[in-house]
Short mmCIF file of N, CA and C in Angstrom, two decimals:
data_model
loop_
_atom_site.label_atom_id
_atom_site.label_comp_id
_atom_site.label_asym_id
_atom_site.label_seq_id
_atom_site.Cartn_x
_atom_site.Cartn_y
_atom_site.Cartn_z
N UNK A 1 -37.90 51.15 -0.90
CA UNK A 1 -38.03 49.73 -1.09
C UNK A 1 -39.26 49.22 -0.36
N UNK A 2 -39.88 48.28 -0.98
CA UNK A 2 -41.05 47.71 -0.35
C UNK A 2 -40.63 46.66 0.68
N UNK A 3 -41.56 46.31 1.50
CA UNK A 3 -41.31 45.31 2.54
C UNK A 3 -40.94 43.97 1.94
N UNK A 4 -41.55 43.59 0.83
CA UNK A 4 -41.27 42.32 0.15
C UNK A 4 -39.84 42.28 -0.35
N UNK A 5 -39.37 43.36 -0.92
CA UNK A 5 -37.99 43.42 -1.41
C UNK A 5 -36.99 43.30 -0.26
N UNK A 6 -37.27 43.94 0.86
CA UNK A 6 -36.41 43.85 2.03
C UNK A 6 -36.33 42.42 2.56
N UNK A 7 -37.44 41.74 2.58
CA UNK A 7 -37.48 40.34 3.05
C UNK A 7 -36.67 39.45 2.11
N UNK A 8 -36.82 39.66 0.81
CA UNK A 8 -36.07 38.86 -0.17
C UNK A 8 -34.57 39.10 -0.02
N UNK A 9 -34.17 40.35 0.16
CA UNK A 9 -32.74 40.67 0.34
C UNK A 9 -32.22 40.05 1.63
N UNK A 10 -32.99 40.12 2.70
CA UNK A 10 -32.57 39.55 3.98
C UNK A 10 -32.42 38.04 3.88
N UNK A 11 -33.35 37.38 3.22
CA UNK A 11 -33.26 35.93 3.04
C UNK A 11 -32.05 35.57 2.20
N UNK A 12 -31.77 36.33 1.16
CA UNK A 12 -30.62 36.07 0.31
C UNK A 12 -29.32 36.21 1.10
N UNK A 13 -29.23 37.24 1.94
CA UNK A 13 -28.03 37.44 2.77
C UNK A 13 -27.86 36.28 3.74
N UNK A 14 -28.92 35.82 4.34
CA UNK A 14 -28.84 34.69 5.27
C UNK A 14 -28.41 33.43 4.54
N UNK A 15 -28.93 33.16 3.37
CA UNK A 15 -28.58 31.97 2.60
C UNK A 15 -27.10 32.01 2.22
N UNK A 16 -26.63 33.15 1.74
CA UNK A 16 -25.21 33.28 1.38
C UNK A 16 -24.34 33.08 2.61
N UNK A 17 -24.71 33.67 3.73
CA UNK A 17 -23.93 33.53 4.96
C UNK A 17 -23.88 32.09 5.44
N UNK A 18 -25.00 31.40 5.38
CA UNK A 18 -25.03 30.00 5.82
C UNK A 18 -24.17 29.14 4.91
N UNK A 19 -24.23 29.32 3.61
CA UNK A 19 -23.43 28.50 2.70
C UNK A 19 -21.94 28.78 2.86
N UNK A 20 -21.56 30.01 3.12
CA UNK A 20 -20.14 30.34 3.29
C UNK A 20 -19.59 29.71 4.57
N UNK A 21 -20.34 29.79 5.65
CA UNK A 21 -19.84 29.29 6.93
C UNK A 21 -20.02 27.80 7.13
N UNK A 22 -20.84 27.13 6.33
CA UNK A 22 -21.04 25.69 6.51
C UNK A 22 -20.35 24.85 5.45
N UNK A 23 -19.69 25.45 4.49
CA UNK A 23 -19.00 24.65 3.47
C UNK A 23 -17.78 23.98 4.10
N UNK A 24 -17.33 22.87 3.53
CA UNK A 24 -16.19 22.15 4.10
C UNK A 24 -14.93 23.01 4.08
N UNK A 25 -14.13 22.86 5.10
CA UNK A 25 -12.90 23.64 5.22
C UNK A 25 -11.72 22.93 4.56
N UNK A 26 -11.91 21.71 4.05
CA UNK A 26 -10.83 20.97 3.42
C UNK A 26 -10.39 21.66 2.14
N UNK A 27 -9.11 21.70 1.93
CA UNK A 27 -8.54 22.26 0.71
C UNK A 27 -8.46 21.14 -0.32
N UNK A 28 -9.23 21.26 -1.37
CA UNK A 28 -9.25 20.19 -2.37
C UNK A 28 -7.94 20.09 -3.14
N UNK A 29 -7.09 21.11 -3.05
CA UNK A 29 -5.82 21.10 -3.76
C UNK A 29 -4.65 20.66 -2.88
N UNK A 30 -4.90 20.41 -1.61
CA UNK A 30 -3.84 19.99 -0.70
C UNK A 30 -3.42 18.56 -1.03
N UNK A 31 -2.16 18.26 -0.75
CA UNK A 31 -1.65 16.91 -0.96
C UNK A 31 -2.38 15.95 -0.02
N UNK A 32 -2.68 14.76 -0.55
CA UNK A 32 -3.28 13.70 0.27
C UNK A 32 -2.29 12.55 0.29
N UNK A 33 -1.71 12.31 1.44
CA UNK A 33 -0.72 11.24 1.57
C UNK A 33 -1.37 9.89 1.32
N UNK A 34 -0.57 8.99 0.75
CA UNK A 34 -1.01 7.63 0.45
C UNK A 34 -0.09 6.68 1.19
N UNK A 35 -0.64 5.65 1.79
CA UNK A 35 0.17 4.66 2.50
C UNK A 35 1.06 3.93 1.51
N UNK A 36 2.26 3.58 1.96
CA UNK A 36 3.21 2.90 1.08
C UNK A 36 2.77 1.49 0.70
N UNK A 37 1.82 0.93 1.44
CA UNK A 37 1.32 -0.40 1.11
C UNK A 37 -0.05 -0.36 0.42
N UNK A 38 -0.46 0.81 -0.05
CA UNK A 38 -1.75 0.95 -0.72
C UNK A 38 -1.68 0.41 -2.15
N UNK A 39 -2.84 0.27 -2.75
CA UNK A 39 -2.94 -0.23 -4.12
C UNK A 39 -2.21 0.69 -5.10
N UNK A 40 -2.41 2.00 -4.95
CA UNK A 40 -1.77 2.95 -5.86
C UNK A 40 -0.26 2.93 -5.72
N UNK A 41 0.22 2.87 -4.48
CA UNK A 41 1.67 2.86 -4.25
C UNK A 41 2.30 1.59 -4.82
N UNK A 42 1.64 0.46 -4.64
CA UNK A 42 2.17 -0.80 -5.18
C UNK A 42 2.19 -0.79 -6.70
N UNK A 43 1.15 -0.22 -7.31
CA UNK A 43 1.10 -0.13 -8.78
C UNK A 43 2.20 0.78 -9.30
N UNK A 44 2.42 1.91 -8.62
CA UNK A 44 3.48 2.83 -9.03
C UNK A 44 4.85 2.19 -8.88
N UNK A 45 5.07 1.49 -7.78
CA UNK A 45 6.35 0.82 -7.56
C UNK A 45 6.58 -0.25 -8.62
N UNK A 46 5.55 -0.98 -9.00
CA UNK A 46 5.69 -2.00 -10.04
C UNK A 46 6.14 -1.38 -11.36
N UNK A 47 5.57 -0.23 -11.71
CA UNK A 47 5.96 0.46 -12.95
C UNK A 47 7.42 0.89 -12.87
N UNK A 48 7.81 1.46 -11.75
CA UNK A 48 9.19 1.95 -11.61
C UNK A 48 10.18 0.80 -11.56
N UNK A 49 9.81 -0.30 -10.95
CA UNK A 49 10.68 -1.48 -10.95
C UNK A 49 10.86 -2.04 -12.35
N UNK A 50 9.81 -1.99 -13.16
CA UNK A 50 9.94 -2.42 -14.56
C UNK A 50 10.91 -1.53 -15.31
N UNK A 51 10.85 -0.22 -15.03
CA UNK A 51 11.80 0.70 -15.66
C UNK A 51 13.23 0.39 -15.22
N UNK A 52 13.39 -0.02 -13.98
CA UNK A 52 14.73 -0.35 -13.47
C UNK A 52 15.27 -1.61 -14.15
N UNK A 53 14.36 -2.49 -14.59
CA UNK A 53 14.79 -3.70 -15.31
C UNK A 53 15.27 -3.35 -16.72
N UNK A 54 14.46 -2.55 -17.42
CA UNK A 54 14.78 -2.24 -18.81
C UNK A 54 14.00 -1.01 -19.26
N UNK A 55 14.63 -0.22 -20.11
CA UNK A 55 13.95 0.95 -20.67
C UNK A 55 12.87 0.55 -21.67
N UNK A 56 12.84 -0.71 -22.06
CA UNK A 56 11.82 -1.19 -22.99
C UNK A 56 10.41 -1.10 -22.41
N UNK A 57 10.30 -1.03 -21.07
CA UNK A 57 8.99 -0.95 -20.42
C UNK A 57 8.43 0.46 -20.41
N UNK A 58 9.21 1.44 -20.83
CA UNK A 58 8.76 2.83 -20.77
C UNK A 58 7.56 3.07 -21.67
N UNK A 59 7.60 2.59 -22.88
CA UNK A 59 6.51 2.86 -23.83
C UNK A 59 5.17 2.31 -23.33
N UNK A 60 5.18 1.14 -22.71
CA UNK A 60 3.94 0.53 -22.24
C UNK A 60 3.37 1.25 -21.02
N UNK A 61 4.20 1.94 -20.27
CA UNK A 61 3.76 2.59 -19.03
C UNK A 61 3.73 4.10 -19.11
N UNK A 62 3.83 4.64 -20.30
CA UNK A 62 3.86 6.08 -20.51
C UNK A 62 2.46 6.59 -20.88
N UNK A 63 2.06 7.67 -20.25
CA UNK A 63 0.77 8.27 -20.54
C UNK A 63 0.79 8.92 -21.92
N UNK A 64 -0.31 8.85 -22.62
CA UNK A 64 -0.42 9.49 -23.92
C UNK A 64 -0.40 11.02 -23.78
N UNK A 65 -0.70 11.52 -22.58
CA UNK A 65 -0.72 12.96 -22.33
C UNK A 65 0.63 13.52 -21.93
N UNK A 66 1.65 12.68 -21.81
CA UNK A 66 2.98 13.15 -21.39
C UNK A 66 3.58 14.03 -22.49
N UNK A 67 4.04 15.23 -22.13
CA UNK A 67 4.64 16.12 -23.13
C UNK A 67 6.00 15.56 -23.60
N UNK A 68 6.46 15.98 -24.78
CA UNK A 68 7.71 15.46 -25.33
C UNK A 68 8.92 15.63 -24.41
N UNK A 69 9.02 16.78 -23.74
CA UNK A 69 10.15 16.99 -22.84
C UNK A 69 10.11 16.01 -21.67
N UNK A 70 8.93 15.75 -21.14
CA UNK A 70 8.79 14.79 -20.05
C UNK A 70 9.15 13.38 -20.52
N UNK A 71 8.77 13.05 -21.74
CA UNK A 71 9.14 11.74 -22.30
C UNK A 71 10.65 11.57 -22.35
N UNK A 72 11.34 12.63 -22.77
CA UNK A 72 12.80 12.60 -22.85
C UNK A 72 13.42 12.44 -21.45
N UNK A 73 12.90 13.19 -20.50
CA UNK A 73 13.42 13.11 -19.13
C UNK A 73 13.16 11.73 -18.53
N UNK A 74 11.99 11.16 -18.81
CA UNK A 74 11.69 9.82 -18.31
C UNK A 74 12.62 8.78 -18.93
N UNK A 75 12.94 8.93 -20.19
CA UNK A 75 13.86 8.00 -20.84
C UNK A 75 15.25 8.10 -20.20
N UNK A 76 15.72 9.31 -19.97
CA UNK A 76 17.02 9.48 -19.34
C UNK A 76 17.04 8.90 -17.93
N UNK A 77 15.98 9.16 -17.17
CA UNK A 77 15.93 8.65 -15.80
C UNK A 77 15.81 7.12 -15.78
N UNK A 78 15.05 6.57 -16.70
CA UNK A 78 14.92 5.11 -16.73
C UNK A 78 16.25 4.45 -17.09
N UNK A 79 17.07 5.12 -17.89
CA UNK A 79 18.40 4.60 -18.18
C UNK A 79 19.26 4.61 -16.91
N UNK A 80 19.11 5.64 -16.10
CA UNK A 80 19.82 5.71 -14.83
C UNK A 80 19.33 4.63 -13.87
N UNK A 81 18.03 4.39 -13.86
CA UNK A 81 17.46 3.39 -12.95
C UNK A 81 17.95 1.98 -13.25
N UNK A 82 18.28 1.70 -14.50
CA UNK A 82 18.75 0.35 -14.83
C UNK A 82 20.06 0.03 -14.14
N UNK A 83 20.78 1.05 -13.69
CA UNK A 83 22.05 0.83 -12.99
C UNK A 83 21.87 0.72 -11.48
N UNK A 84 20.68 0.97 -10.98
CA UNK A 84 20.43 0.91 -9.54
C UNK A 84 20.31 -0.54 -9.08
N UNK A 85 20.85 -0.81 -7.92
CA UNK A 85 20.76 -2.16 -7.35
C UNK A 85 19.39 -2.42 -6.75
N UNK A 86 18.77 -1.38 -6.20
CA UNK A 86 17.43 -1.54 -5.64
C UNK A 86 16.68 -0.21 -5.73
N UNK A 87 15.36 -0.33 -5.75
CA UNK A 87 14.48 0.84 -5.81
C UNK A 87 13.43 0.65 -4.72
N UNK A 88 13.29 1.67 -3.85
CA UNK A 88 12.32 1.60 -2.76
C UNK A 88 11.48 2.86 -2.72
N UNK A 89 10.22 2.69 -2.34
CA UNK A 89 9.32 3.84 -2.18
C UNK A 89 9.72 4.63 -0.95
N UNK A 90 9.71 5.93 -1.09
CA UNK A 90 9.98 6.80 0.06
C UNK A 90 8.72 7.54 0.48
N UNK A 91 7.99 8.06 -0.51
CA UNK A 91 6.81 8.87 -0.22
C UNK A 91 5.86 8.81 -1.42
N UNK A 92 4.57 8.76 -1.13
CA UNK A 92 3.54 8.74 -2.18
C UNK A 92 2.40 9.65 -1.73
N UNK A 93 1.94 10.52 -2.64
CA UNK A 93 0.81 11.38 -2.31
C UNK A 93 0.09 11.79 -3.58
N UNK A 94 -1.20 12.05 -3.43
CA UNK A 94 -1.99 12.59 -4.53
C UNK A 94 -1.86 14.09 -4.47
N UNK A 95 -1.53 14.69 -5.59
CA UNK A 95 -1.48 16.15 -5.73
C UNK A 95 -2.48 16.52 -6.81
N UNK A 96 -3.68 16.81 -6.36
CA UNK A 96 -4.75 17.04 -7.32
C UNK A 96 -5.08 15.71 -7.99
N UNK A 97 -4.97 15.66 -9.29
CA UNK A 97 -5.27 14.42 -10.01
C UNK A 97 -4.01 13.64 -10.38
N UNK A 98 -2.86 14.06 -9.85
CA UNK A 98 -1.59 13.41 -10.15
C UNK A 98 -1.05 12.70 -8.92
N UNK A 99 -0.49 11.51 -9.12
CA UNK A 99 0.13 10.76 -8.04
C UNK A 99 1.62 11.08 -8.06
N UNK A 100 2.11 11.63 -6.97
CA UNK A 100 3.52 11.98 -6.84
C UNK A 100 4.21 10.86 -6.06
N UNK A 101 5.28 10.31 -6.64
CA UNK A 101 5.96 9.16 -6.05
C UNK A 101 7.44 9.48 -5.91
N UNK A 102 7.96 9.37 -4.70
CA UNK A 102 9.39 9.55 -4.45
C UNK A 102 9.99 8.17 -4.22
N UNK A 103 11.08 7.87 -4.93
CA UNK A 103 11.78 6.60 -4.76
C UNK A 103 13.24 6.88 -4.43
N UNK A 104 13.83 5.97 -3.68
CA UNK A 104 15.26 6.04 -3.41
C UNK A 104 15.91 4.85 -4.08
N UNK A 105 17.07 5.09 -4.63
CA UNK A 105 17.83 4.04 -5.30
C UNK A 105 19.08 3.74 -4.48
N UNK A 106 19.62 2.56 -4.69
CA UNK A 106 20.74 2.10 -3.87
C UNK A 106 21.96 3.00 -3.89
N UNK A 107 22.34 3.67 -4.97
CA UNK A 107 23.50 4.57 -4.85
C UNK A 107 23.14 5.91 -4.20
N UNK A 108 22.23 5.91 -3.24
CA UNK A 108 21.86 7.10 -2.46
C UNK A 108 21.34 8.25 -3.32
N UNK A 109 20.43 7.95 -4.23
CA UNK A 109 19.79 8.99 -5.02
C UNK A 109 18.28 8.93 -4.80
N UNK A 110 17.64 10.04 -5.05
CA UNK A 110 16.19 10.13 -4.89
C UNK A 110 15.60 10.72 -6.16
N UNK A 111 14.48 10.15 -6.61
CA UNK A 111 13.81 10.61 -7.81
C UNK A 111 12.32 10.74 -7.54
N UNK A 112 11.70 11.74 -8.19
CA UNK A 112 10.26 11.97 -8.07
C UNK A 112 9.59 11.72 -9.41
N UNK A 113 8.58 10.88 -9.41
CA UNK A 113 7.81 10.58 -10.60
C UNK A 113 6.39 11.10 -10.41
N UNK A 114 5.77 11.47 -11.53
CA UNK A 114 4.37 11.87 -11.52
C UNK A 114 3.60 10.92 -12.42
N UNK A 115 2.52 10.40 -11.89
CA UNK A 115 1.68 9.46 -12.62
C UNK A 115 0.25 9.98 -12.64
N UNK A 116 -0.50 9.53 -13.61
CA UNK A 116 -1.92 9.89 -13.70
C UNK A 116 -2.68 8.68 -14.19
N UNK A 117 -3.94 8.62 -13.84
CA UNK A 117 -4.78 7.52 -14.30
C UNK A 117 -5.23 7.78 -15.73
N UNK A 118 -5.20 6.72 -16.54
CA UNK A 118 -5.69 6.84 -17.91
C UNK A 118 -7.19 6.58 -17.92
N UNK A 119 -7.78 6.48 -19.09
CA UNK A 119 -9.22 6.27 -19.21
C UNK A 119 -9.69 4.96 -18.59
N UNK A 120 -8.78 3.97 -18.53
CA UNK A 120 -9.12 2.67 -17.96
C UNK A 120 -8.87 2.59 -16.46
N UNK A 121 -8.37 3.68 -15.88
CA UNK A 121 -8.09 3.70 -14.45
C UNK A 121 -6.72 3.16 -14.09
N UNK A 122 -5.88 2.90 -15.08
CA UNK A 122 -4.53 2.40 -14.84
C UNK A 122 -3.57 3.57 -14.68
N UNK A 123 -2.62 3.44 -13.76
CA UNK A 123 -1.62 4.48 -13.59
C UNK A 123 -0.61 4.45 -14.73
N UNK A 124 -0.30 5.63 -15.25
CA UNK A 124 0.68 5.78 -16.33
C UNK A 124 1.64 6.91 -15.98
N UNK A 125 2.87 6.78 -16.38
CA UNK A 125 3.87 7.80 -16.13
C UNK A 125 3.55 9.07 -16.90
N UNK A 126 3.65 10.19 -16.24
CA UNK A 126 3.35 11.47 -16.86
C UNK A 126 4.56 12.39 -16.89
N UNK A 127 5.43 12.25 -15.91
CA UNK A 127 6.60 13.10 -15.87
C UNK A 127 7.50 12.78 -14.70
N UNK A 128 8.55 13.56 -14.57
CA UNK A 128 9.52 13.38 -13.51
C UNK A 128 9.99 14.75 -13.06
N UNK A 129 10.32 14.86 -11.79
CA UNK A 129 10.86 16.12 -11.30
C UNK A 129 12.37 15.97 -11.20
N UNK A 130 13.08 16.85 -11.85
CA UNK A 130 14.54 16.78 -11.85
C UNK A 130 15.10 17.57 -10.71
#
């Protein structure tokens, strides 16, 4: 190998080493907690409270990307929510591009909803964890 090739290889190794050791250590896939009084949490709670009033609000707050099985589960859960005396936020966090929302209902039950932003930036229901 010529001296020029050795220098190029050495520089490449140094560049790779510097980029590996200086990149951010944050995990982009880790959950990011959201305050219960944040804009996203309040918007999610408003959607869930509408579902607790009537299942008629489901269609307006449902994401177009929600799979058919998730739509069915959301309909069943919204029917259950109409019987709840109160709905309160327990936990809210971003999981990747999805907002995970845990709510507690007055008969001591807990439900997890998943929401995603649509093209207009509005939160829409995407699914539920049973």
